[in-house]
Amino acid sequence: MNATHTASPARAPGPPGKLLVGNLLDASRRENRLAHFVHVWQTYGDIVRLDLGPLPFFLLTRPDHVHHVLVAHAANYPKGRGYNKLKLFLGDGIFTSEGDLWRRQRRLLQPLFTPQSVGRFESHMRRAIDGLLAEWESAAASGQELDINQEMMKLAMNVISLVMFGFEIGARAREAADAFSAMLRFVSERSVSAIDLPLAIPTAANRRAQAAMDRVNAFMAEIVAERRADPTEHDDLLALLLAVRDPDSGAAMSEEQLRAELLTNFFAGHETTAQALTWMWYLLSLHPGVRAQLEEELARVLGGRAPTLADLPNLTLTRAIIDETLRLYPPVWGYVRQALAADEIDGYHIPAGAMVMVSPFITHRLPTIWPNPEGFDPGRWMSEQGAGRPKHAYFPFGAGPRVCIGNNFALLEMRLMLATAAQRFHLDLQPGFRPVLESVASLRPAGGMPMTLTPRTP
């Protein structure tokens, strides 16, 4: 079904709100904000209106809604005011910019992130993976329990550090990463706060956020200054960003744009991949039959050796496990946009200025599209099940012109990690542990994911 237009658009259904604050308190009180959106979807249907403060907010759940907002009418639905808070920290990088600036940035950066281009970073990914698995050998021998969420954060941080700067993560970069995580949490909490004070007002929370931003900016400035003073040729993303030129003007990136792109790639790149890998190990632990099938595929295709780029097309179950993980636990669980002009979707009025959200977490669970929507079934990606699936029923990386530029990078890293580690270890969830979803900057397990490692016998 397509988004329809009627002569007299109606008001979308939704929960009643309170005077002045609408539904804002309901959304912000819940331990897991995502649970609130799932609840209103299950209660009110495919389109739900919420009043989260001064502007109406619409939850849209069907694939045709995704197409309408992110693809067909993307020009009417920029990222809007919801990303202005994030822009305070990231600057006008490719994630937060709009209009001509964004188009220029996308044109400059897209060639660096094609499937062919990201292949050049395989050796960096391999180095980080091998280093982590060497640590796991010691942990497995001692029976040590590990927080796999922290382990995947460590891996993703090392990968992005090697890819961007050519060195493994150190204390300086780890401090900057911790500061950035604090910034993201601050922005996320402010987005549902009934009171949104300017950053310049010296509250305790604002002072902590400003201090975190100062640490991150200092780290990036130091890295760029050190590189500019080093005449050695480097094979990393920073070198590529310094060398890239606008095809029309021939101009290099400004210092401000370079900082923004470094921030976006370094921090946004590791957070989401780490969470996806965490949920992948969780699901495999719960489904030993799928894990056994994976091990059979890896033995047949790889025979105990490390995977290469040439092997990846033959690792079909490996890819299906990743796709199914991203269906059930998409790290970016909601994409928020703001309507420039009034619109109408399925006969419901969308006022100018309204905020709208499409949620992969919800759309990926629509029972009309996905048989056994809550079940972990990688086979659905290897059969005819997907033949009639609507476009944009699956969009873990977004859709349309603003689709995630780093999706090929993330998928390569995840496939290499899974195909390497699953040949050497079983990862098993701590008995009785059930993760609690935390939906702040990304979809993560609150308090971590305790697992034990068991070396596999050849």
PDB file of C-alpha atoms in Angstrom, residues 46 60-67 363 392:
ATOM      1  CA  ASP A  46       0.545   1.572  11.972  1.00  0.00           C
ATOM      2  CA  LEU A  60       5.308   5.411  11.169  1.00  0.00           C
ATOM      3  CA  THR A  61       5.796   1.668  10.890  1.00  0.00           C
ATOM      4  CA  ARG A  62       5.062   0.218   7.437  1.00  0.00           C
ATOM      5  CA  PRO A  63       7.558  -0.162   4.570  1.00  0.00           C
ATOM      6  CA  ASP A  64       5.582   2.288   2.417  1.00  0.00           C
ATOM      7  CA  HIS A  65       5.896   4.837   5.213  1.00  0.00           C
ATOM      8  CA  VAL A  66       9.675   4.295   5.194  1.00  0.00           C
ATOM      9  CA  HIS A  67       9.709   4.836   1.438  1.00  0.00           C
ATOM     10  CA  THR A 363       9.109  -2.537  10.905  1.00  0.00           C
ATOM     11  CA  HIS A 392      12.140  -1.109   2.774  1.00  0.00           C
TER      12      HIS A 392
END
